[in-house]
Amino acid sequence: MEVDQVTYTVARALAFSTPLLWAALGEIFAERAGVVNLGVEGMMILGAVAGFIVAQTAGAPYLGLVLAATVGAAAALAHAFISITLRGNQYISGLALTIFGLGFSGLIGRSWVGKPLGTPMEFITVPGLSEIPLLGPALFTDQYLLTYVGLVTAALLWFILYYTRPGLALRTVGESPAAADATGTSVTLVRYLAVVFGGLMAGVAGGYLSIAYRPSWGEGMTNGMGWIALAIAIFSLWDPLRAVAASFFFGAFFFLSFLLQKVFPPELLTLLPYTFTIVALTVVALGKEGRAFGAPEALGLPYRRGER
């Protein structure tokens, strides 16, 4: 592969990995608090359609992004109520959220299908860094602001998770909610905040797709990316910095699948990312095996005060 082709591949892989990273970071925090949310796909698609409609109507892409984040957070709030307050089955609730999101987004976005966004987000080039040989054109030229914000956010969330009291409280709630409760930490509040934050991040991921990466709206445009974000959260061992590398890996894999169709069957290349996703979700669903990979001890388990 020529140098220019490698540079282009890295640049496109970084752009494609951006929504995966945003959604995965949100899911990492939700699962670190002990709540599984299989509704990432639904929250992303709701954010995508809401963000596009507002951005198209108001001519303000960043306003659309704010609404996309808000809609994602609101959808996650519904999941939090069912999973935390009502202590319902987290897996069923998440799946229902995905089904609802895909169906409802198709309904409200029907009249917007195929319309290009009038004022999409613009590319940015980082002065100075873009001049670095090889790395400059690949990483710092013609990228979206959300790509760089996502990378900074990953580093910030890593620091919060491991080096701050709120991060310690979050990890304790996910590992031993009874112990967290005994120290005066509100398990319910921490879990609500973590799940809603995860929805906000998924909403941003969806908004990025319809406002920046593919500035238009189409039914099912997330195309399973929410499920891949779930797998990234697991493959990264619930670590925000590892999620950066995992997201880039999946982003590169998706982009290369288009370039390698003449070498390998396109059906195989399309299938592999989802195969990894199924394996990752199966590991977590198996419980003990999932914890052997570093999953939070209380992941997927409702908390009832007084129970161990």
PDB file of C-alpha atoms in Angstrom:
ATOM      1  CA  MET A   1       0.000   0.000   0.000  1.00  0.00           C
ATOM      2  CA  GLU A   2       1.451   3.391  -0.977  1.00  0.00           C
ATOM      3  CA  VAL A   3       2.262   6.091   1.591  1.00  0.00           C
ATOM      4  CA  ASP A   4      -0.581   8.334   0.411  1.00  0.00           C
ATOM      5  CA  GLN A   5      -3.016   5.435   0.660  1.00  0.00           C
ATOM      6  CA  VAL A   6      -1.845   4.621   4.196  1.00  0.00           C
ATOM      7  CA  THR A   7      -2.231   8.262   5.212  1.00  0.00           C
ATOM      8  CA  TYR A   8      -5.731   8.395   3.758  1.00  0.00           C
ATOM      9  CA  THR A   9      -6.682   5.113   5.435  1.00  0.00           C
ATOM     10  CA  VAL A  10      -5.528   6.333   8.850  1.00  0.00           C
ATOM     11  CA  ALA A  11      -7.382   9.631   8.406  1.00  0.00           C
ATOM     12  CA  ARG A  12     -10.643   7.932   7.401  1.00  0.00           C
ATOM     13  CA  ALA A  13     -10.309   5.287  10.111  1.00  0.00           C
ATOM     14  CA  LEU A  14      -9.942   8.047  12.709  1.00  0.00           C
ATOM     15  CA  ALA A  15     -13.039   9.804  11.398  1.00  0.00           C
ATOM     16  CA  PHE A  16     -15.052   6.574  11.359  1.00  0.00           C
ATOM     17  CA  SER A  17     -13.886   5.620  14.849  1.00  0.00           C
ATOM     18  CA  THR A  18     -15.162   8.883  16.375  1.00  0.00           C
ATOM     19  CA  PRO A  19     -18.812   7.864  16.944  1.00  0.00           C
ATOM     20  CA  LEU A  20     -17.658   4.454  18.173  1.00  0.00           C
ATOM     21  CA  LEU A  21     -15.399   6.112  20.737  1.00  0.00           C
ATOM     22  CA  TRP A  22     -18.059   8.516  22.018  1.00  0.00           C
ATOM     23  CA  ALA A  23     -20.640   5.761  22.421  1.00  0.00           C
ATOM     24  CA  ALA A  24     -18.128   3.329  23.964  1.00  0.00           C
ATOM     25  CA  LEU A  25     -16.933   5.878  26.532  1.00  0.00           C
ATOM     26  CA  GLY A  26     -20.495   6.436  27.667  1.00  0.00           C
ATOM     27  CA  GLU A  27     -21.140   2.701  27.934  1.00  0.00           C
ATOM     28  CA  ILE A  28     -17.916   2.199  29.884  1.00  0.00           C
ATOM     29  CA  PHE A  29     -19.095   4.609  32.572  1.00  0.00           C
ATOM     30  CA  ALA A  30     -22.569   3.052  32.698  1.00  0.00           C
ATOM     31  CA  GLU A  31     -21.151  -0.454  33.049  1.00  0.00           C
ATOM     32  CA  ARG A  32     -18.542   0.682  35.562  1.00  0.00           C
ATOM     33  CA  ALA A  33     -21.535   1.651  37.712  1.00  0.00           C
ATOM     34  CA  GLY A  34     -22.994  -1.835  37.262  1.00  0.00           C
ATOM     35  CA  VAL A  35     -25.647  -1.127  34.613  1.00  0.00           C
ATOM     36  CA  VAL A  36     -25.641  -2.766  31.193  1.00  0.00           C
ATOM     37  CA  ASN A  37     -27.373  -0.749  28.490  1.00  0.00           C
ATOM     38  CA  LEU A  38     -27.990  -2.661  25.281  1.00  0.00           C
ATOM     39  CA  GLY A  39     -29.880   0.353  23.996  1.00  0.00           C
ATOM     40  CA  VAL A  40     -26.789   2.147  22.663  1.00  0.00           C
ATOM     41  CA  GLU A  41     -27.931   1.600  19.077  1.00  0.00           C
ATOM     42  CA  GLY A  42     -31.344   3.039  19.869  1.00  0.00           C
ATOM     43  CA  MET A  43     -29.920   6.087  21.638  1.00  0.00           C
ATOM     44  CA  MET A  44     -27.531   6.730  18.759  1.00  0.00           C
ATOM     45  CA  ILE A  45     -30.211   6.579  16.088  1.00  0.00           C
ATOM     46  CA  LEU A  46     -32.546   8.827  18.102  1.00  0.00           C
ATOM     47  CA  GLY A  47     -29.726  11.316  18.522  1.00  0.00           C
ATOM     48  CA  ALA A  48     -28.959  11.121  14.814  1.00  0.00           C
ATOM     49  CA  VAL A  49     -32.496  11.896  13.658  1.00  0.00           C
ATOM     50  CA  ALA A  50     -33.146  14.589  16.271  1.00  0.00           C
ATOM     51  CA  GLY A  51     -29.814  16.267  15.622  1.00  0.00           C
ATOM     52  CA  PHE A  52     -30.323  16.244  11.867  1.00  0.00           C
ATOM     53  CA  ILE A  53     -33.839  17.690  11.999  1.00  0.00           C
ATOM     54  CA  VAL A  54     -32.785  20.552  14.293  1.00  0.00           C
ATOM     55  CA  ALA A  55     -29.580  21.255  12.377  1.00  0.00           C
ATOM     56  CA  GLN A  56     -31.484  21.286   9.086  1.00  0.00           C
ATOM     57  CA  THR A  57     -34.336  23.421  10.385  1.00  0.00           C
ATOM     58  CA  ALA A  58     -32.253  25.944  12.331  1.00  0.00           C
ATOM     59  CA  GLY A  59     -29.195  25.897  10.101  1.00  0.00           C
ATOM     60  CA  ALA A  60     -27.061  25.382  13.202  1.00  0.00           C
ATOM     61  CA  PRO A  61     -25.171  22.056  13.343  1.00  0.00           C
ATOM     62  CA  TYR A  62     -23.933  22.517  16.899  1.00  0.00           C
ATOM     63  CA  LEU A  63     -27.451  23.246  18.103  1.00  0.00           C
ATOM     64  CA  GLY A  64     -28.455  19.969  16.477  1.00  0.00           C
ATOM     65  CA  LEU A  65     -25.634  18.250  18.321  1.00  0.00           C
ATOM     66  CA  VAL A  66     -26.861  19.619  21.650  1.00  0.00           C
ATOM     67  CA  LEU A  67     -30.343  18.261  20.980  1.00  0.00           C
ATOM     68  CA  ALA A  68     -28.883  14.919  19.890  1.00  0.00           C
ATOM     69  CA  ALA A  69     -27.093  14.670  23.240  1.00  0.00           C
ATOM     70  CA  THR A  70     -30.252  15.681  25.104  1.00  0.00           C
ATOM     71  CA  VAL A  71     -32.383  13.091  23.333  1.00  0.00           C
ATOM     72  CA  GLY A  72     -29.807  10.371  24.013  1.00  0.00           C
ATOM     73  CA  ALA A  73     -29.737  11.305  27.696  1.00  0.00           C
ATOM     74  CA  ALA A  74     -33.552  11.294  27.891  1.00  0.00           C
ATOM     75  CA  ALA A  75     -33.721   7.826  26.333  1.00  0.00           C
ATOM     76  CA  ALA A  76     -31.112   6.584  28.794  1.00  0.00           C
ATOM     77  CA  LEU A  77     -33.132   8.061  31.651  1.00  0.00           C
ATOM     78  CA  ALA A  78     -36.016   5.775  30.712  1.00  0.00           C
ATOM     79  CA  HIS A  79     -33.671   2.788  30.780  1.00  0.00           C
ATOM     80  CA  ALA A  80     -32.296   3.924  34.155  1.00  0.00           C
ATOM     81  CA  PHE A  81     -35.791   4.148  35.628  1.00  0.00           C
ATOM     82  CA  ILE A  82     -36.662   0.624  34.527  1.00  0.00           C
ATOM     83  CA  SER A  83     -33.303  -0.894  35.467  1.00  0.00           C
ATOM     84  CA  ILE A  84     -32.513   0.962  38.695  1.00  0.00           C
ATOM     85  CA  THR A  85     -35.774   2.136  40.231  1.00  0.00           C
ATOM     86  CA  LEU A  86     -38.007  -0.717  39.071  1.00  0.00           C
ATOM     87  CA  ARG A  87     -35.099  -3.204  39.138  1.00  0.00           C
ATOM     88  CA  GLY A  88     -36.199  -4.622  35.807  1.00  0.00           C
ATOM     89  CA  ASN A  89     -34.090  -6.851  33.597  1.00  0.00           C
ATOM     90  CA  GLN A  90     -31.354  -4.602  32.213  1.00  0.00           C
ATOM     91  CA  TYR A  91     -30.845  -6.662  29.068  1.00  0.00           C
ATOM     92  CA  ILE A  92     -34.517  -6.685  28.100  1.00  0.00           C
ATOM     93  CA  SER A  93     -34.884  -2.985  28.832  1.00  0.00           C
ATOM     94  CA  GLY A  94     -31.863  -2.150  26.673  1.00  0.00           C
ATOM     95  CA  LEU A  95     -33.066  -4.289  23.787  1.00  0.00           C
ATOM     96  CA  ALA A  96     -36.490  -2.646  23.992  1.00  0.00           C
ATOM     97  CA  LEU A  97     -34.813   0.765  23.848  1.00  0.00           C
ATOM     98  CA  THR A  98     -32.938  -0.211  20.693  1.00  0.00           C
ATOM     99  CA  ILE A  99     -36.081  -1.546  19.019  1.00  0.00           C
ATOM    100  CA  PHE A 100     -38.005   1.579  19.996  1.00  0.00           C
ATOM    101  CA  GLY A 101     -35.233   3.892  18.800  1.00  0.00           C
ATOM    102  CA  LEU A 102     -34.958   2.239  15.400  1.00  0.00           C
ATOM    103  CA  GLY A 103     -38.709   2.253  14.874  1.00  0.00           C
ATOM    104  CA  PHE A 104     -39.451   5.730  16.206  1.00  0.00           C
ATOM    105  CA  SER A 105     -36.550   7.361  14.372  1.00  0.00           C
ATOM    106  CA  GLY A 106     -37.766   5.838  11.120  1.00  0.00           C
ATOM    107  CA  LEU A 107     -41.236   7.222  11.779  1.00  0.00           C
ATOM    108  CA  ILE A 108     -40.318  10.812  12.600  1.00  0.00           C
ATOM    109  CA  GLY A 109     -37.524  10.952  10.036  1.00  0.00           C
ATOM    110  CA  ARG A 110     -39.539   9.603   7.114  1.00  0.00           C
ATOM    111  CA  SER A 111     -40.009  12.985   5.454  1.00  0.00           C
ATOM    112  CA  TRP A 112     -36.297  13.824   5.841  1.00  0.00           C
ATOM    113  CA  VAL A 113     -34.851  10.736   4.163  1.00  0.00           C
ATOM    114  CA  GLY A 114     -32.329  11.493   1.449  1.00  0.00           C
ATOM    115  CA  LYS A 115     -32.133  15.224   2.111  1.00  0.00           C
ATOM    116  CA  PRO A 116     -28.546  16.479   2.436  1.00  0.00           C
ATOM    117  CA  LEU A 117     -27.795  18.714   5.417  1.00  0.00           C
ATOM    118  CA  GLY A 118     -27.613  22.340   4.337  1.00  0.00           C
ATOM    119  CA  THR A 119     -25.018  23.396   6.920  1.00  0.00           C
ATOM    120  CA  PRO A 120     -22.932  20.407   8.016  1.00  0.00           C
ATOM    121  CA  MET A 121     -20.038  20.633  10.437  1.00  0.00           C
ATOM    122  CA  GLU A 122     -16.846  21.775   8.812  1.00  0.00           C
ATOM    123  CA  PHE A 123     -13.465  20.092   8.782  1.00  0.00           C
ATOM    124  CA  ILE A 124     -10.691  21.628  10.841  1.00  0.00           C
ATOM    125  CA  THR A 125      -6.927  21.466  10.367  1.00  0.00           C
ATOM    126  CA  VAL A 126      -4.599  21.871  13.349  1.00  0.00           C
ATOM    127  CA  PRO A 127      -2.038  24.593  12.540  1.00  0.00           C
ATOM    128  CA  GLY A 128       1.553  23.451  12.844  1.00  0.00           C
ATOM    129  CA  LEU A 129       0.762  19.826  13.606  1.00  0.00           C
ATOM    130  CA  SER A 130      -0.685  19.355  10.140  1.00  0.00           C
ATOM    131  CA  GLU A 131       2.787  20.024   8.720  1.00  0.00           C
ATOM    132  CA  ILE A 132       4.355  16.990  10.422  1.00  0.00           C
ATOM    133  CA  PRO A 133       5.419  14.484   7.733  1.00  0.00           C
ATOM    134  CA  LEU A 134       3.080  11.479   7.442  1.00  0.00           C
ATOM    135  CA  LEU A 135       1.331  12.064  10.797  1.00  0.00           C
ATOM    136  CA  GLY A 136       0.211  15.581   9.965  1.00  0.00           C
ATOM    137  CA  PRO A 137      -1.914  14.752   6.913  1.00  0.00           C
ATOM    138  CA  ALA A 138      -3.260  11.601   8.584  1.00  0.00           C
ATOM    139  CA  LEU A 139      -4.177  12.920  12.034  1.00  0.00           C
ATOM    140  CA  PHE A 140      -4.351  16.690  11.949  1.00  0.00           C
ATOM    141  CA  THR A 141      -5.734  17.592   8.534  1.00  0.00           C
ATOM    142  CA  ASP A 142      -9.422  17.726   7.567  1.00  0.00           C
ATOM    143  CA  GLN A 143     -10.838  16.112  10.688  1.00  0.00           C
ATOM    144  CA  TYR A 144     -13.918  17.084  12.661  1.00  0.00           C
ATOM    145  CA  LEU A 145     -13.729  18.923  15.973  1.00  0.00           C
ATOM    146  CA  LEU A 146     -15.623  16.076  17.662  1.00  0.00           C
ATOM    147  CA  THR A 147     -12.769  13.719  16.796  1.00  0.00           C
ATOM    148  CA  TYR A 148     -10.276  15.702  18.848  1.00  0.00           C
ATOM    149  CA  VAL A 149     -12.785  16.439  21.599  1.00  0.00           C
ATOM    150  CA  GLY A 150     -13.457  12.698  21.831  1.00  0.00           C
ATOM    151  CA  LEU A 151      -9.762  11.920  22.305  1.00  0.00           C
ATOM    152  CA  VAL A 152      -9.415  14.599  24.995  1.00  0.00           C
ATOM    153  CA  THR A 153     -12.601  13.352  26.655  1.00  0.00           C
ATOM    154  CA  ALA A 154     -11.212   9.806  26.793  1.00  0.00           C
ATOM    155  CA  ALA A 155      -8.101  11.045  28.622  1.00  0.00           C
ATOM    156  CA  LEU A 156     -10.196  13.159  30.992  1.00  0.00           C
ATOM    157  CA  LEU A 157     -12.571  10.299  31.792  1.00  0.00           C
ATOM    158  CA  TRP A 158      -9.614   7.989  32.419  1.00  0.00           C
ATOM    159  CA  PHE A 159      -8.226  10.476  34.944  1.00  0.00           C
ATOM    160  CA  ILE A 160     -11.622  10.912  36.617  1.00  0.00           C
ATOM    161  CA  LEU A 161     -12.178   7.170  36.793  1.00  0.00           C
ATOM    162  CA  TYR A 162      -8.863   6.302  38.444  1.00  0.00           C
ATOM    163  CA  TYR A 163      -7.677   9.433  40.240  1.00  0.00           C
ATOM    164  CA  THR A 164     -10.716  11.215  41.659  1.00  0.00           C
ATOM    165  CA  ARG A 165     -13.210  10.532  44.433  1.00  0.00           C
ATOM    166  CA  PRO A 166     -16.191  10.501  42.038  1.00  0.00           C
ATOM    167  CA  GLY A 167     -14.328   7.911  39.948  1.00  0.00           C
ATOM    168  CA  LEU A 168     -13.676   5.809  43.029  1.00  0.00           C
ATOM    169  CA  ALA A 169     -17.345   6.042  43.997  1.00  0.00           C
ATOM    170  CA  LEU A 170     -18.366   4.968  40.495  1.00  0.00           C
ATOM    171  CA  ARG A 171     -16.055   1.947  40.516  1.00  0.00           C
ATOM    172  CA  THR A 172     -17.141   0.964  44.019  1.00  0.00           C
ATOM    173  CA  VAL A 173     -20.817   1.068  43.052  1.00  0.00           C
ATOM    174  CA  GLY A 174     -20.069  -1.219  40.122  1.00  0.00           C
ATOM    175  CA  GLU A 175     -17.949  -3.639  42.126  1.00  0.00           C
ATOM    176  CA  SER A 176     -19.712  -3.685  45.488  1.00  0.00           C
ATOM    177  CA  PRO A 177     -22.807  -1.501  45.759  1.00  0.00           C
ATOM    178  CA  ALA A 178     -23.387  -2.647  49.348  1.00  0.00           C
ATOM    179  CA  ALA A 179     -19.944  -1.377  50.354  1.00  0.00           C
ATOM    180  CA  ALA A 180     -20.575   1.910  48.565  1.00  0.00           C
ATOM    181  CA  ASP A 181     -23.940   2.227  50.317  1.00  0.00           C
ATOM    182  CA  ALA A 182     -22.295   1.594  53.674  1.00  0.00           C
ATOM    183  CA  THR A 183     -19.935   4.527  53.137  1.00  0.00           C
ATOM    184  CA  GLY A 184     -22.835   6.883  52.453  1.00  0.00           C
ATOM    185  CA  THR A 185     -22.635   6.826  48.647  1.00  0.00           C
ATOM    186  CA  SER A 186     -26.033   6.819  46.955  1.00  0.00           C
ATOM    187  CA  VAL A 187     -25.961   3.802  44.681  1.00  0.00           C
ATOM    188  CA  THR A 188     -29.125   4.935  42.942  1.00  0.00           C
ATOM    189  CA  LEU A 189     -27.801   8.431  42.236  1.00  0.00           C
ATOM    190  CA  VAL A 190     -24.439   7.231  40.949  1.00  0.00           C
ATOM    191  CA  ARG A 191     -26.050   4.688  38.661  1.00  0.00           C
ATOM    192  CA  TYR A 192     -28.580   7.176  37.340  1.00  0.00           C
ATOM    193  CA  LEU A 193     -25.855   9.717  36.570  1.00  0.00           C
ATOM    194  CA  ALA A 194     -23.665   7.105  34.881  1.00  0.00           C
ATOM    195  CA  VAL A 195     -26.478   5.735  32.695  1.00  0.00           C
ATOM    196  CA  VAL A 196     -27.733   9.180  31.677  1.00  0.00           C
ATOM    197  CA  PHE A 197     -24.160  10.231  30.900  1.00  0.00           C
ATOM    198  CA  GLY A 198     -23.830   7.140  28.723  1.00  0.00           C
ATOM    199  CA  GLY A 199     -26.972   8.140  26.847  1.00  0.00           C
ATOM    200  CA  LEU A 200     -25.663  11.667  26.349  1.00  0.00           C
ATOM    201  CA  MET A 201     -22.463  10.302  24.831  1.00  0.00           C
ATOM    202  CA  ALA A 202     -24.402   7.936  22.562  1.00  0.00           C
ATOM    203  CA  GLY A 203     -26.574  10.836  21.442  1.00  0.00           C
ATOM    204  CA  VAL A 204     -23.471  12.825  20.502  1.00  0.00           C
ATOM    205  CA  ALA A 205     -22.207   9.804  18.566  1.00  0.00           C
ATOM    206  CA  GLY A 206     -25.445   9.640  16.598  1.00  0.00           C
ATOM    207  CA  GLY A 207     -25.456  13.374  16.008  1.00  0.00           C
ATOM    208  CA  TYR A 208     -21.919  13.171  14.638  1.00  0.00           C
ATOM    209  CA  LEU A 209     -23.083  10.680  12.025  1.00  0.00           C
ATOM    210  CA  SER A 210     -25.980  12.743  10.651  1.00  0.00           C
ATOM    211  CA  ILE A 211     -24.477  16.213  11.109  1.00  0.00           C
ATOM    212  CA  ALA A 212     -20.821  15.638  10.234  1.00  0.00           C
ATOM    213  CA  TYR A 213     -19.677  12.262   8.925  1.00  0.00           C
ATOM    214  CA  ARG A 214     -22.696  11.628   6.681  1.00  0.00           C
ATOM    215  CA  PRO A 215     -24.531  14.977   6.689  1.00  0.00           C
ATOM    216  CA  SER A 216     -27.926  13.561   5.825  1.00  0.00           C
ATOM    217  CA  TRP A 217     -30.580  11.299   7.289  1.00  0.00           C
ATOM    218  CA  GLY A 218     -31.372   7.715   6.369  1.00  0.00           C
ATOM    219  CA  GLU A 219     -33.259   5.028   8.250  1.00  0.00           C
ATOM    220  CA  GLY A 220     -30.948   2.695  10.133  1.00  0.00           C
ATOM    221  CA  MET A 221     -27.931   4.859   9.375  1.00  0.00           C
ATOM    222  CA  THR A 222     -26.160   3.715  12.553  1.00  0.00           C
ATOM    223  CA  ASN A 223     -25.934   0.287  10.884  1.00  0.00           C
ATOM    224  CA  GLY A 224     -25.084  -1.655  14.048  1.00  0.00           C
ATOM    225  CA  MET A 225     -22.480   0.786  15.341  1.00  0.00           C
ATOM    226  CA  GLY A 226     -24.126   0.830  18.757  1.00  0.00           C
ATOM    227  CA  TRP A 227     -23.511  -2.895  19.120  1.00  0.00           C
ATOM    228  CA  ILE A 228     -19.891  -2.432  18.109  1.00  0.00           C
ATOM    229  CA  ALA A 229     -19.543   0.308  20.733  1.00  0.00           C
ATOM    230  CA  LEU A 230     -20.770  -2.203  23.307  1.00  0.00           C
ATOM    231  CA  ALA A 231     -18.093  -4.639  22.174  1.00  0.00           C
ATOM    232  CA  ILE A 232     -15.439  -1.927  22.363  1.00  0.00           C
ATOM    233  CA  ALA A 233     -16.363  -1.223  25.979  1.00  0.00           C
ATOM    234  CA  ILE A 234     -15.719  -4.899  26.744  1.00  0.00           C
ATOM    235  CA  PHE A 235     -12.611  -5.354  24.585  1.00  0.00           C
ATOM    236  CA  SER A 236     -11.061  -2.281  26.205  1.00  0.00           C
ATOM    237  CA  LEU A 237     -11.613  -3.906  29.620  1.00  0.00           C
ATOM    238  CA  TRP A 238     -13.769  -0.932  30.613  1.00  0.00           C
ATOM    239  CA  ASP A 239     -10.826   1.463  30.331  1.00  0.00           C
ATOM    240  CA  PRO A 240     -11.324   4.811  28.504  1.00  0.00           C
ATOM    241  CA  LEU A 241      -7.797   4.990  27.072  1.00  0.00           C
ATOM    242  CA  ARG A 242      -7.889   1.432  25.787  1.00  0.00           C
ATOM    243  CA  ALA A 243     -11.211   2.339  24.166  1.00  0.00           C
ATOM    244  CA  VAL A 244      -9.357   4.814  21.953  1.00  0.00           C
ATOM    245  CA  ALA A 245      -7.210   2.044  20.475  1.00  0.00           C
ATOM    246  CA  ALA A 246     -10.147  -0.370  20.205  1.00  0.00           C
ATOM    247  CA  SER A 247     -12.295   2.225  18.444  1.00  0.00           C
ATOM    248  CA  PHE A 248      -9.533   2.999  15.976  1.00  0.00           C
ATOM    249  CA  PHE A 249      -9.089  -0.720  15.309  1.00  0.00           C
ATOM    250  CA  PHE A 250     -12.756  -1.156  14.444  1.00  0.00           C
ATOM    251  CA  GLY A 251     -12.755   2.075  12.450  1.00  0.00           C
ATOM    252  CA  ALA A 252      -9.766   0.908  10.419  1.00  0.00           C
ATOM    253  CA  PHE A 253     -11.321  -2.519   9.952  1.00  0.00           C
ATOM    254  CA  PHE A 254     -14.534  -1.038   8.569  1.00  0.00           C
ATOM    255  CA  PHE A 255     -12.711   1.256   6.186  1.00  0.00           C
ATOM    256  CA  LEU A 256     -10.356  -1.463   4.991  1.00  0.00           C
ATOM    257  CA  SER A 257     -13.308  -3.744   4.352  1.00  0.00           C
ATOM    258  CA  PHE A 258     -14.203  -1.504   1.429  1.00  0.00           C
ATOM    259  CA  LEU A 259     -10.647  -1.487   0.074  1.00  0.00           C
ATOM    260  CA  LEU A 260     -10.140  -5.240   0.379  1.00  0.00           C
ATOM    261  CA  GLN A 261     -13.329  -6.403  -1.308  1.00  0.00           C
ATOM    262  CA  LYS A 262     -11.316  -7.486  -4.332  1.00  0.00           C
ATOM    263  CA  VAL A 263      -9.139  -9.723  -2.132  1.00  0.00           C
ATOM    264  CA  PHE A 264     -11.645 -11.174   0.336  1.00  0.00           C
ATOM    265  CA  PRO A 265     -15.375 -11.867   0.036  1.00  0.00           C
ATOM    266  CA  PRO A 266     -17.187  -8.651   1.057  1.00  0.00           C
ATOM    267  CA  GLU A 267     -19.719 -10.664   3.062  1.00  0.00           C
ATOM    268  CA  LEU A 268     -16.919 -12.043   5.264  1.00  0.00           C
ATOM    269  CA  LEU A 269     -15.391  -8.621   5.853  1.00  0.00           C
ATOM    270  CA  THR A 270     -18.765  -7.178   6.779  1.00  0.00           C
ATOM    271  CA  LEU A 271     -19.549 -10.055   9.123  1.00  0.00           C
ATOM    272  CA  LEU A 272     -16.329 -10.081  11.189  1.00  0.00           C
ATOM    273  CA  PRO A 273     -16.906  -6.911  13.306  1.00  0.00           C
ATOM    274  CA  TYR A 274     -20.322  -8.168  14.350  1.00  0.00           C
ATOM    275  CA  THR A 275     -18.864 -11.599  15.134  1.00  0.00           C
ATOM    276  CA  PHE A 276     -16.446  -9.923  17.554  1.00  0.00           C
ATOM    277  CA  THR A 277     -19.393  -8.076  19.057  1.00  0.00           C
ATOM    278  CA  ILE A 278     -21.376 -11.279  19.632  1.00  0.00           C
ATOM    279  CA  VAL A 279     -18.369 -12.917  21.282  1.00  0.00           C
ATOM    280  CA  ALA A 280     -17.840  -9.940  23.592  1.00  0.00           C
ATOM    281  CA  LEU A 281     -21.485  -9.764  24.663  1.00  0.00           C
ATOM    282  CA  THR A 282     -21.546 -13.514  25.222  1.00  0.00           C
ATOM    283  CA  VAL A 283     -18.550 -13.262  27.546  1.00  0.00           C
ATOM    284  CA  VAL A 284     -20.333 -10.698  29.704  1.00  0.00           C
ATOM    285  CA  ALA A 285     -23.596 -12.644  29.673  1.00  0.00           C
ATOM    286  CA  LEU A 286     -21.777 -15.716  30.994  1.00  0.00           C
ATOM    287  CA  GLY A 287     -21.157 -13.911  34.261  1.00  0.00           C
ATOM    288  CA  LYS A 288     -18.146 -15.533  35.925  1.00  0.00           C
ATOM    289  CA  GLU A 289     -16.237 -15.708  32.671  1.00  0.00           C
ATOM    290  CA  GLY A 290     -16.958 -12.039  32.091  1.00  0.00           C
ATOM    291  CA  ARG A 291     -15.604 -11.124  35.512  1.00  0.00           C
ATOM    292  CA  ALA A 292     -12.453 -13.023  34.725  1.00  0.00           C
ATOM    293  CA  PHE A 293     -11.888 -10.413  32.025  1.00  0.00           C
ATOM    294  CA  GLY A 294     -12.242  -7.608  34.557  1.00  0.00           C
ATOM    295  CA  ALA A 295     -15.962  -6.914  34.328  1.00  0.00           C
ATOM    296  CA  PRO A 296     -17.424  -5.082  37.345  1.00  0.00           C
ATOM    297  CA  GLU A 297     -18.635  -7.586  39.920  1.00  0.00           C
ATOM    298  CA  ALA A 298     -22.142  -6.138  40.102  1.00  0.00           C
ATOM    299  CA  LEU A 299     -22.558  -5.638  36.352  1.00  0.00           C
ATOM    300  CA  GLY A 300     -26.133  -6.327  35.320  1.00  0.00           C
ATOM    301  CA  LEU A 301     -27.327  -6.928  38.885  1.00  0.00           C
ATOM    302  CA  PRO A 302     -30.004  -4.707  40.489  1.00  0.00           C
ATOM    303  CA  TYR A 303     -29.175  -3.443  43.968  1.00  0.00           C
ATOM    304  CA  ARG A 304     -31.464  -3.958  46.904  1.00  0.00           C
ATOM    305  CA  ARG A 305     -30.371  -2.503  50.211  1.00  0.00           C
ATOM    306  CA  GLY A 306     -29.701  -5.198  52.776  1.00  0.00           C
ATOM    307  CA  GLU A 307     -28.904  -7.887  50.190  1.00  0.00           C
ATOM    308  CA  ARG A 308     -25.377  -9.104  49.524  1.00  0.00           C
TER     309      ARG A 308
END
